[in-house]
Amino acid sequence: MKEERSLSLLQLMVNEGLVPSPEEEENRKTFIEKLKQIVVAWVKRVAWQRPLPKQDIAVSSATLLTYGSYGLGVHGSESDIDALCVGPYFATMDDFFIVLYNMLKSRPEVSEIYCVKDVKVPLMRFVFDGILIDLPFVQLKVLVVPENLDILNPVFLRDIDETGWKSLSRVLANTQICRLVPDLKKFQSMLRCVKFWAKRRGVYGNDLLKFDFDWHNVLEPFPYTKKYAWFLKIFLSASKQDELGDWVGWIKSRFCCLLFKLEEVQGLCDPNPTEYIDVNIADPHVIFYWGLQAGKTNAIDIKSVKDVFWRNISTGYQGPFGKIELSIVKASQVPKSAQFDTLSQKRKKACWKMMDYHQRRIPIYLQHVPQYIVGYVSTNGDPEYPSAGV
């Protein structure tokens, strides 16, 4: 089931042009190499115009660093390319806008070239082999700019002027992101999906500057109780408040096993990650509601699902075991406090993640927007507010 979802997602991305074909990808790599060769030839030409020793001219070099969607590896078949021209200490902005400009303009594969100078990040914009290019420039205080430049190396970041830092900022951000994310391929897939969603929803790019744009349409909670007629209710409880956090954390770490089992016997299952509490229940607890595919709920053997999941969670847990109850409920049976239909409804939303399970808490609702919880009051009467996720 997991492999099928991955394949269907990949196919969707290919069909929508979110992923370039192998041929398109190879063409872009060839294109980048061709542009790099032009930049290196430009630096050699500028070096000959300077009173530099021949040995310095021989080793002088420049390179290109891509950023934006191409640098992050999430470009599509029709994406443009953002690339930074990185030159040595003797190549100036004038050399960039005059010498390199003339070299590019004379190339048969280059068209629609012009300079954008009076901006925070000066750049050249042109079409190269049918691909739109934005090309800013930064000067490093070195003679040799390695082709595989490590832009995070402080040796290359000395004495850069303000304009240079602005040109470098996006490359530095891209590089840091690619190094810090724990799984780059998963991050790239997620980012492609977010970009696709934003384009479909009309919030991609700059269409946000419209005076009549309504953010509520973008941030509208997902209408689970309108989308699904049936739900899996997951009720987790513990005998003591200070045991609930560990028990819930352990169960959540095993949710993927429950999801796979449900999809095996039921089909589509949409896990809502929000945790809810029922103020009418005294025991420490949290509740989850997962949307279920219509038409198959009557065939679910919920006892067998629970038995399989219980065997999974009973191995390896070191703390006191709490309780878990799985049941199938209709949308009409979902409490109003757990319904996300429209912002106009009077509903109450528990925080996205309870910050501390080790104390009994009473929810505090926002005075002017009573459907939102802003924090909890502990049993000693002191208010405690979650730092995120409300």
CSV table of C-alpha atoms in Angstrom, one decimal:
chain,number,residue,atom,x,y,z
A,1,MET,CA,0.0,0.0,0.0
A,2,LYS,CA,2.8,2.4,0.9
A,3,GLU,CA,4.6,1.7,-2.4
A,4,GLU,CA,1.4,2.2,-4.3
A,5,ARG,CA,0.9,5.6,-2.7
A,6,SER,CA,4.4,6.6,-3.6
A,7,LEU,CA,4.0,5.5,-7.2
A,8,SER,CA,0.7,7.2,-7.6
A,9,LEU,CA,2.1,10.4,-6.1
A,10,LEU,CA,5.1,10.3,-8.5
A,11,GLN,CA,2.8,9.7,-11.5
A,12,LEU,CA,0.7,12.6,-10.5
A,13,MET,CA,3.8,14.9,-10.3
A,14,VAL,CA,4.9,13.7,-13.7
A,15,ASN,CA,1.5,14.2,-15.3
A,16,GLU,CA,1.3,17.7,-13.9
A,17,GLY,CA,4.8,18.7,-15.1
A,18,LEU,CA,6.1,18.9,-11.5
A,19,VAL,CA,8.9,16.5,-12.3
A,20,PRO,CA,11.0,16.9,-15.5
A,21,SER,CA,11.5,13.9,-17.6
A,22,PRO,CA,14.9,12.2,-17.6
A,23,GLU,CA,15.6,13.8,-21.0
A,24,GLU,CA,14.6,17.2,-19.8
A,25,GLU,CA,16.8,16.8,-16.7
A,26,GLU,CA,19.8,15.8,-18.8
A,27,ASN,CA,19.2,18.8,-21.1
A,28,ARG,CA,19.2,21.2,-18.2
A,29,LYS,CA,22.4,19.7,-16.8
A,30,THR,CA,24.0,20.2,-20.2
A,31,PHE,CA,22.7,23.7,-20.3
A,32,ILE,CA,24.2,24.6,-16.9
A,33,GLU,CA,27.6,23.2,-18.0
A,34,LYS,CA,27.4,25.3,-21.2
A,35,LEU,CA,26.6,28.4,-19.2
A,36,LYS,CA,29.5,27.7,-16.8
A,37,GLN,CA,31.9,27.5,-19.7
A,38,ILE,CA,30.8,30.9,-20.9
A,39,VAL,CA,31.3,32.3,-17.4
A,40,VAL,CA,34.8,30.8,-17.1
A,41,ALA,CA,35.7,32.2,-20.6
A,42,TRP,CA,34.4,35.6,-19.4
A,43,VAL,CA,36.7,35.6,-16.4
A,44,LYS,CA,39.7,34.7,-18.5
A,45,ARG,CA,38.9,37.6,-20.9
A,46,VAL,CA,38.7,40.0,-17.9
A,47,ALA,CA,41.9,38.6,-16.5
A,48,TRP,CA,43.8,39.4,-19.7
A,49,GLN,CA,42.5,43.0,-19.5
A,50,ARG,CA,44.2,43.3,-16.0
A,51,PRO,CA,47.9,43.6,-15.3
A,52,LEU,CA,47.9,40.1,-13.8
A,53,PRO,CA,50.9,37.6,-13.9
A,54,LYS,CA,50.4,34.9,-16.5
A,55,GLN,CA,50.3,32.2,-13.8
A,56,ASP,CA,47.4,34.0,-12.1
A,57,ILE,CA,45.5,34.3,-15.4
A,58,ALA,CA,46.0,30.6,-16.0
A,59,VAL,CA,44.5,29.6,-12.7
A,60,SER,CA,41.8,32.2,-12.5
A,61,SER,CA,38.2,30.9,-12.6
A,62,ALA,CA,34.5,31.5,-11.9
A,63,THR,CA,31.5,29.3,-11.4
A,64,LEU,CA,27.7,29.2,-11.2
A,65,LEU,CA,25.6,28.3,-8.2
A,66,THR,CA,22.0,27.5,-8.7
A,67,TYR,CA,19.3,28.3,-6.2
A,68,GLY,CA,15.5,28.6,-6.0
A,69,SER,CA,13.5,25.6,-7.2
A,70,TYR,CA,16.4,24.2,-9.3
A,71,GLY,CA,18.9,24.5,-6.5
A,72,LEU,CA,16.5,22.7,-4.1
A,73,GLY,CA,15.8,20.0,-6.7
A,74,VAL,CA,12.1,20.7,-7.0
A,75,HIS,CA,12.0,22.3,-10.4
A,76,GLY,CA,9.4,21.3,-13.0
A,77,SER,CA,9.5,20.8,-16.7
A,78,GLU,CA,8.6,24.5,-17.3
A,79,SER,CA,10.5,26.1,-14.4
A,80,ASP,CA,13.0,28.9,-15.0
A,81,ILE,CA,16.5,28.7,-13.5
A,82,ASP,CA,18.0,31.0,-10.9
A,83,ALA,CA,21.8,30.9,-10.9
A,84,LEU,CA,24.4,33.1,-9.2
A,85,CYS,CA,27.5,34.0,-11.1
A,86,VAL,CA,30.5,33.8,-8.7
A,87,GLY,CA,33.6,35.6,-9.8
A,88,PRO,CA,37.1,36.3,-8.4
A,89,TYR,CA,38.4,39.5,-6.8
A,90,PHE,CA,39.4,41.2,-10.1
A,91,ALA,CA,36.0,40.8,-11.8
A,92,THR,CA,33.7,43.7,-11.1
A,93,MET,CA,30.1,44.5,-11.5
A,94,ASP,CA,30.9,46.6,-14.5
A,95,ASP,CA,32.7,43.6,-16.1
A,96,PHE,CA,29.6,41.5,-15.4
A,97,PHE,CA,27.2,44.0,-17.0
A,98,ILE,CA,29.4,44.9,-19.9
A,99,VAL,CA,31.8,42.1,-20.8
A,100,LEU,CA,29.7,39.1,-19.9
A,101,TYR,CA,26.6,40.8,-21.2
A,102,ASN,CA,28.2,41.3,-24.7
A,103,MET,CA,29.4,37.7,-24.7
A,104,LEU,CA,26.0,36.4,-23.9
A,105,LYS,CA,24.3,38.7,-26.4
A,106,SER,CA,26.5,37.4,-29.2
A,107,ARG,CA,25.5,33.8,-28.6
A,108,PRO,CA,22.9,32.4,-31.0
A,109,GLU,CA,21.1,30.5,-28.1
A,110,VAL,CA,20.6,33.7,-26.1
A,111,SER,CA,17.6,36.0,-26.6
A,112,GLU,CA,15.7,38.7,-24.8
A,113,ILE,CA,18.7,39.7,-22.7
A,114,TYR,CA,18.6,42.8,-20.6
A,115,CYS,CA,20.2,44.2,-17.4
A,116,VAL,CA,18.3,45.0,-14.2
A,117,LYS,CA,20.6,47.3,-12.3
A,118,ASP,CA,18.6,49.6,-10.0
A,119,VAL,CA,17.4,47.0,-7.6
A,120,LYS,CA,18.6,45.4,-4.4
A,121,VAL,CA,20.0,42.4,-6.2
A,122,PRO,CA,21.3,43.6,-9.7
A,123,LEU,CA,21.0,40.8,-12.3
A,124,MET,CA,20.9,39.9,-16.0
A,125,ARG,CA,17.7,38.3,-17.3
A,126,PHE,CA,17.7,36.3,-20.5
A,127,VAL,CA,16.4,33.3,-22.3
A,128,PHE,CA,19.0,30.6,-23.0
A,129,ASP,CA,18.0,27.6,-25.2
A,130,GLY,CA,14.4,28.4,-24.4
A,131,ILE,CA,14.8,28.6,-20.6
A,132,LEU,CA,14.4,31.9,-18.7
A,133,ILE,CA,17.5,32.7,-16.6
A,134,ASP,CA,17.9,35.2,-13.7
A,135,LEU,CA,21.6,35.7,-13.2
A,136,PRO,CA,22.9,38.0,-10.4
A,137,PHE,CA,26.6,38.4,-9.5
A,138,VAL,CA,28.9,38.2,-6.5
A,139,GLN,CA,32.6,39.0,-6.2
A,140,LEU,CA,34.7,36.8,-3.9
A,141,LYS,CA,38.0,38.0,-2.6
A,142,VAL,CA,39.9,35.1,-4.1
A,143,LEU,CA,41.7,34.4,-7.3
A,144,VAL,CA,40.4,30.8,-7.8
A,145,VAL,CA,36.7,30.1,-7.5
A,146,PRO,CA,36.4,26.3,-7.4
A,147,GLU,CA,33.8,24.7,-9.6
A,148,ASN,CA,32.4,22.7,-6.7
A,149,LEU,CA,32.5,25.8,-4.4
A,150,ASP,CA,31.5,25.3,-0.8
A,151,ILE,CA,29.8,28.6,-0.2
A,152,LEU,CA,29.4,28.0,3.5
A,153,ASN,CA,33.2,27.9,3.9
A,154,PRO,CA,34.1,31.1,5.7
A,155,VAL,CA,37.3,31.4,3.6
A,156,PHE,CA,35.1,32.5,0.7
A,157,LEU,CA,32.9,34.9,2.7
A,158,ARG,CA,35.5,37.5,3.7
A,159,ASP,CA,35.0,41.2,2.9
A,160,ILE,CA,31.9,40.8,0.8
A,161,ASP,CA,30.0,44.0,0.3
A,162,GLU,CA,26.3,44.6,1.0
A,163,THR,CA,25.1,43.9,-2.5
A,164,GLY,CA,27.2,40.8,-2.6
A,165,TRP,CA,25.6,39.5,0.6
A,166,LYS,CA,22.1,40.1,-0.9
A,167,SER,CA,23.0,38.2,-4.0
A,168,LEU,CA,24.4,35.4,-1.9
A,169,SER,CA,21.5,35.2,0.6
A,170,ARG,CA,19.3,32.8,-1.4
A,171,VAL,CA,22.1,30.5,-2.3
A,172,LEU,CA,23.2,30.3,1.4
A,173,ALA,CA,19.6,29.6,2.4
A,174,ASN,CA,19.2,26.8,-0.2
A,175,THR,CA,22.5,25.3,0.8
A,176,GLN,CA,21.6,25.3,4.5
A,177,ILE,CA,18.2,23.8,3.8
A,178,CYS,CA,19.6,20.9,1.8
A,179,ARG,CA,22.2,20.2,4.5
A,180,LEU,CA,19.8,20.4,7.5
A,181,VAL,CA,16.7,18.4,6.3
A,182,PRO,CA,17.0,14.8,7.6
A,183,ASP,CA,15.7,13.3,4.4
A,184,LEU,CA,16.2,15.4,1.3
A,185,LYS,CA,14.1,13.2,-1.1
A,186,LYS,CA,11.1,13.3,1.2
A,187,PHE,CA,11.5,17.1,1.7
A,188,GLN,CA,11.6,17.6,-2.1
A,189,SER,CA,8.5,15.5,-2.6
A,190,MET,CA,6.7,17.4,0.1
A,191,LEU,CA,7.8,20.8,-1.4
A,192,ARG,CA,6.7,19.8,-4.9
A,193,CYS,CA,3.2,19.0,-3.5
A,194,VAL,CA,3.0,22.3,-1.6
A,195,LYS,CA,3.9,24.2,-4.8
A,196,PHE,CA,1.4,22.2,-6.8
A,197,TRP,CA,-1.3,22.9,-4.1
A,198,ALA,CA,-0.4,26.6,-4.0
A,199,LYS,CA,-0.7,26.9,-7.8
A,200,ARG,CA,-4.1,25.1,-7.8
A,201,ARG,CA,-5.3,27.3,-5.0
A,202,GLY,CA,-4.1,30.5,-6.7
A,203,VAL,CA,-1.7,31.5,-3.9
A,204,TYR,CA,1.6,30.8,-5.7
A,205,GLY,CA,4.1,33.5,-6.7
A,206,ASN,CA,3.2,37.2,-6.2
A,207,ASP,CA,-1.5,36.7,-7.6
A,208,LEU,CA,-1.3,37.5,-3.1
A,209,LEU,CA,-0.9,41.3,-3.7
A,210,LYS,CA,-4.4,41.6,-4.9
A,211,PHE,CA,-6.4,44.0,-2.7
A,212,ASP,CA,-9.4,41.6,-2.5
A,213,PHE,CA,-7.3,38.5,-1.6
A,214,ASP,CA,-8.9,36.7,1.4
A,215,TRP,CA,-6.5,34.7,3.5
A,216,HIS,CA,-9.5,33.0,5.2
A,217,ASN,CA,-10.0,30.9,2.1
A,218,VAL,CA,-6.4,29.6,2.3
A,219,LEU,CA,-6.4,29.0,6.1
A,220,GLU,CA,-9.9,27.5,6.3
A,221,PRO,CA,-9.8,24.3,8.4
A,222,PHE,CA,-10.3,21.1,6.5
A,223,PRO,CA,-14.0,20.1,6.7
A,224,TYR,CA,-13.6,16.6,7.9
A,225,THR,CA,-17.2,16.1,9.0
A,226,LYS,CA,-18.4,17.2,5.5
A,227,LYS,CA,-15.8,15.2,3.6
A,228,TYR,CA,-16.4,11.9,5.5
A,229,ALA,CA,-19.5,10.3,6.8
A,230,TRP,CA,-17.7,7.8,9.0
A,231,PHE,CA,-14.7,8.1,11.4
A,232,LEU,CA,-12.4,5.9,13.3
A,233,LYS,CA,-12.4,7.2,16.9
A,234,ILE,CA,-9.2,6.5,18.8
A,235,PHE,CA,-9.6,7.1,22.5
A,236,LEU,CA,-6.4,7.0,24.6
A,237,SER,CA,-6.5,7.3,28.4
A,238,ALA,CA,-4.3,6.6,31.4
A,239,SER,CA,-5.0,6.3,35.1
A,240,LYS,CA,-2.8,9.2,36.0
A,241,GLN,CA,-2.1,12.5,34.3
A,242,ASP,CA,1.6,12.1,34.5
A,243,GLU,CA,1.4,8.8,32.6
A,244,LEU,CA,-0.7,10.1,29.8
A,245,GLY,CA,2.0,11.9,27.9
A,246,ASP,CA,4.3,8.9,27.6
A,247,TRP,CA,1.4,6.6,26.6
A,248,VAL,CA,0.1,9.0,23.9
A,249,GLY,CA,3.6,9.6,22.6
A,250,TRP,CA,4.2,5.8,22.3
A,251,ILE,CA,0.9,5.2,20.5
A,252,LYS,CA,1.5,8.1,18.1
A,253,SER,CA,4.9,6.7,17.2
A,254,ARG,CA,3.1,3.5,16.1
A,255,PHE,CA,0.3,5.2,14.2
A,256,CYS,CA,1.8,4.3,10.9
A,257,CYS,CA,1.2,0.6,11.7
A,258,LEU,CA,-2.4,1.3,12.5
A,259,LEU,CA,-2.8,3.3,9.3
A,260,PHE,CA,-1.4,0.5,7.1
A,261,LYS,CA,-3.7,-2.1,8.7
A,262,LEU,CA,-6.7,0.1,8.2
A,263,GLU,CA,-5.9,0.7,4.6
A,264,GLU,CA,-5.4,-3.0,4.1
A,265,VAL,CA,-8.9,-3.8,5.3
A,266,GLN,CA,-10.7,-0.6,4.6
A,267,GLY,CA,-9.0,1.4,1.8
A,268,LEU,CA,-8.5,5.1,2.2
A,269,CYS,CA,-8.1,6.5,5.7
A,270,ASP,CA,-7.4,10.2,6.3
A,271,PRO,CA,-5.7,10.6,9.7
A,272,ASN,CA,-6.5,14.0,11.3
A,273,PRO,CA,-3.4,14.7,13.5
A,274,THR,CA,-5.3,17.0,15.9
A,275,GLU,CA,-5.7,15.9,19.5
A,276,TYR,CA,-9.0,16.5,21.2
A,277,ILE,CA,-10.2,16.3,24.8
A,278,ASP,CA,-13.7,15.8,26.1
A,279,VAL,CA,-14.3,18.1,29.1
A,280,ASN,CA,-17.1,15.8,30.3
A,281,ILE,CA,-14.7,12.9,30.8
A,282,ALA,CA,-12.8,13.0,34.1
A,283,ASP,CA,-10.0,10.5,33.3
A,284,PRO,CA,-6.8,11.9,31.6
A,285,HIS,CA,-7.3,11.3,27.9
A,286,VAL,CA,-7.0,12.4,24.3
A,287,ILE,CA,-9.1,11.6,21.3
A,288,PHE,CA,-8.3,11.3,17.5
A,289,TYR,CA,-10.8,11.1,14.7
A,290,TRP,CA,-9.7,9.7,11.3
A,291,GLY,CA,-11.8,10.0,8.2
A,292,LEU,CA,-12.8,6.7,6.6
A,293,GLN,CA,-13.7,5.9,3.0
A,294,ALA,CA,-17.4,5.7,2.3
A,295,GLY,CA,-19.0,2.3,1.5
A,296,LYS,CA,-16.6,0.0,3.3
A,297,THR,CA,-17.1,0.9,7.0
A,298,ASN,CA,-19.7,-1.8,7.6
A,299,ALA,CA,-17.1,-4.4,6.5
A,300,ILE,CA,-14.4,-3.4,9.0
A,301,ASP,CA,-13.6,-5.9,11.7
A,302,ILE,CA,-12.5,-3.3,14.2
A,303,LYS,CA,-11.7,-6.0,16.8
A,304,SER,CA,-9.1,-7.6,14.4
A,305,VAL,CA,-7.6,-4.2,13.7
A,306,LYS,CA,-7.3,-3.5,17.4
A,307,ASP,CA,-5.8,-6.9,18.1
A,308,VAL,CA,-3.1,-6.5,15.4
A,309,PHE,CA,-2.3,-2.9,16.6
A,310,TRP,CA,-2.2,-4.0,20.3
A,311,ARG,CA,0.4,-6.7,19.5
A,312,ASN,CA,2.5,-4.0,17.8
A,313,ILE,CA,2.3,-1.4,20.7
A,314,SER,CA,2.7,-4.0,23.5
A,315,THR,CA,6.3,-4.7,22.5
A,316,GLY,CA,9.0,-2.3,23.6
A,317,TYR,CA,7.0,0.1,25.8
A,318,GLN,CA,8.7,0.5,29.2
A,319,GLY,CA,6.1,2.7,31.0
A,320,PRO,CA,2.7,1.9,32.6
A,321,PHE,CA,0.2,0.8,29.9
A,322,GLY,CA,-2.9,3.0,29.4
A,323,LYS,CA,-6.1,2.1,27.6
A,324,ILE,CA,-6.9,2.3,23.9
A,325,GLU,CA,-10.4,2.1,22.4
A,326,LEU,CA,-11.1,2.0,18.7
A,327,SER,CA,-14.6,2.4,17.4
A,328,ILE,CA,-16.4,3.4,14.2
A,329,VAL,CA,-18.7,6.5,14.6
A,330,LYS,CA,-20.8,8.5,12.2
A,331,ALA,CA,-20.0,12.1,11.4
A,332,SER,CA,-23.1,13.1,13.4
A,333,GLN,CA,-21.6,11.5,16.4
A,334,VAL,CA,-18.4,13.5,16.3
A,335,PRO,CA,-18.6,16.2,19.0
A,336,LYS,CA,-18.9,19.8,17.9
A,337,SER,CA,-15.7,20.5,19.6
A,338,ALA,CA,-14.0,18.3,17.0
A,339,GLN,CA,-15.7,19.6,13.9
A,340,PHE,CA,-14.0,21.8,11.4
A,341,ASP,CA,-16.7,22.8,9.0
A,342,THR,CA,-16.6,26.5,8.5
A,343,LEU,CA,-15.3,29.5,10.5
A,344,SER,CA,-18.8,30.7,11.0
A,345,GLN,CA,-19.8,27.8,13.1
A,346,LYS,CA,-19.5,27.9,16.9
A,347,ARG,CA,-17.0,25.2,17.5
A,348,LYS,CA,-14.1,24.7,19.9
A,349,LYS,CA,-10.7,23.5,18.9
A,350,ALA,CA,-8.2,21.9,21.2
A,351,CYS,CA,-4.6,22.9,20.7
A,352,TRP,CA,-2.6,21.0,18.0
A,353,LYS,CA,-0.4,19.4,20.5
A,354,MET,CA,-0.8,19.3,24.3
A,355,MET,CA,2.3,20.8,25.6
A,356,ASP,CA,2.5,18.9,28.9
A,357,TYR,CA,0.4,15.9,29.9
A,358,HIS,CA,1.7,15.7,33.4
A,359,GLN,CA,-0.9,17.9,35.0
A,360,ARG,CA,-4.7,18.1,35.0
A,361,ARG,CA,-5.8,21.0,32.8
A,362,ILE,CA,-8.9,23.0,32.1
A,363,PRO,CA,-9.0,24.6,28.7
A,364,ILE,CA,-9.1,28.4,28.4
A,365,TYR,CA,-11.0,29.8,25.4
A,366,LEU,CA,-10.3,33.0,23.6
A,367,GLN,CA,-12.7,35.7,24.9
A,368,HIS,CA,-13.6,37.2,21.5
A,369,VAL,CA,-13.2,34.0,19.4
A,370,PRO,CA,-14.7,31.4,21.7
A,371,GLN,CA,-14.0,28.5,19.3
A,372,TYR,CA,-10.2,28.6,20.0
A,373,ILE,CA,-8.3,27.4,23.0
A,374,VAL,CA,-5.5,29.7,24.0
A,375,GLY,CA,-4.1,27.6,26.9
A,376,TYR,CA,-5.0,25.6,30.0
A,377,VAL,CA,-5.4,26.2,33.6
A,378,SER,CA,-3.7,23.6,35.8
A,379,THR,CA,-5.3,22.3,39.0
A,380,ASN,CA,-3.4,24.9,41.1
A,381,GLY,CA,-5.1,27.7,39.1
A,382,ASP,CA,-2.1,29.0,37.2
A,383,PRO,CA,-2.7,29.6,33.5
A,384,GLU,CA,-0.3,27.9,31.1
A,385,TYR,CA,-0.2,28.8,27.5
A,386,PRO,CA,1.2,26.6,24.6
A,387,SER,CA,4.0,28.3,22.7
A,388,ALA,CA,2.9,27.0,19.3
A,389,GLY,CA,0.1,25.1,17.6
A,390,VAL,CA,-2.9,26.9,18.9
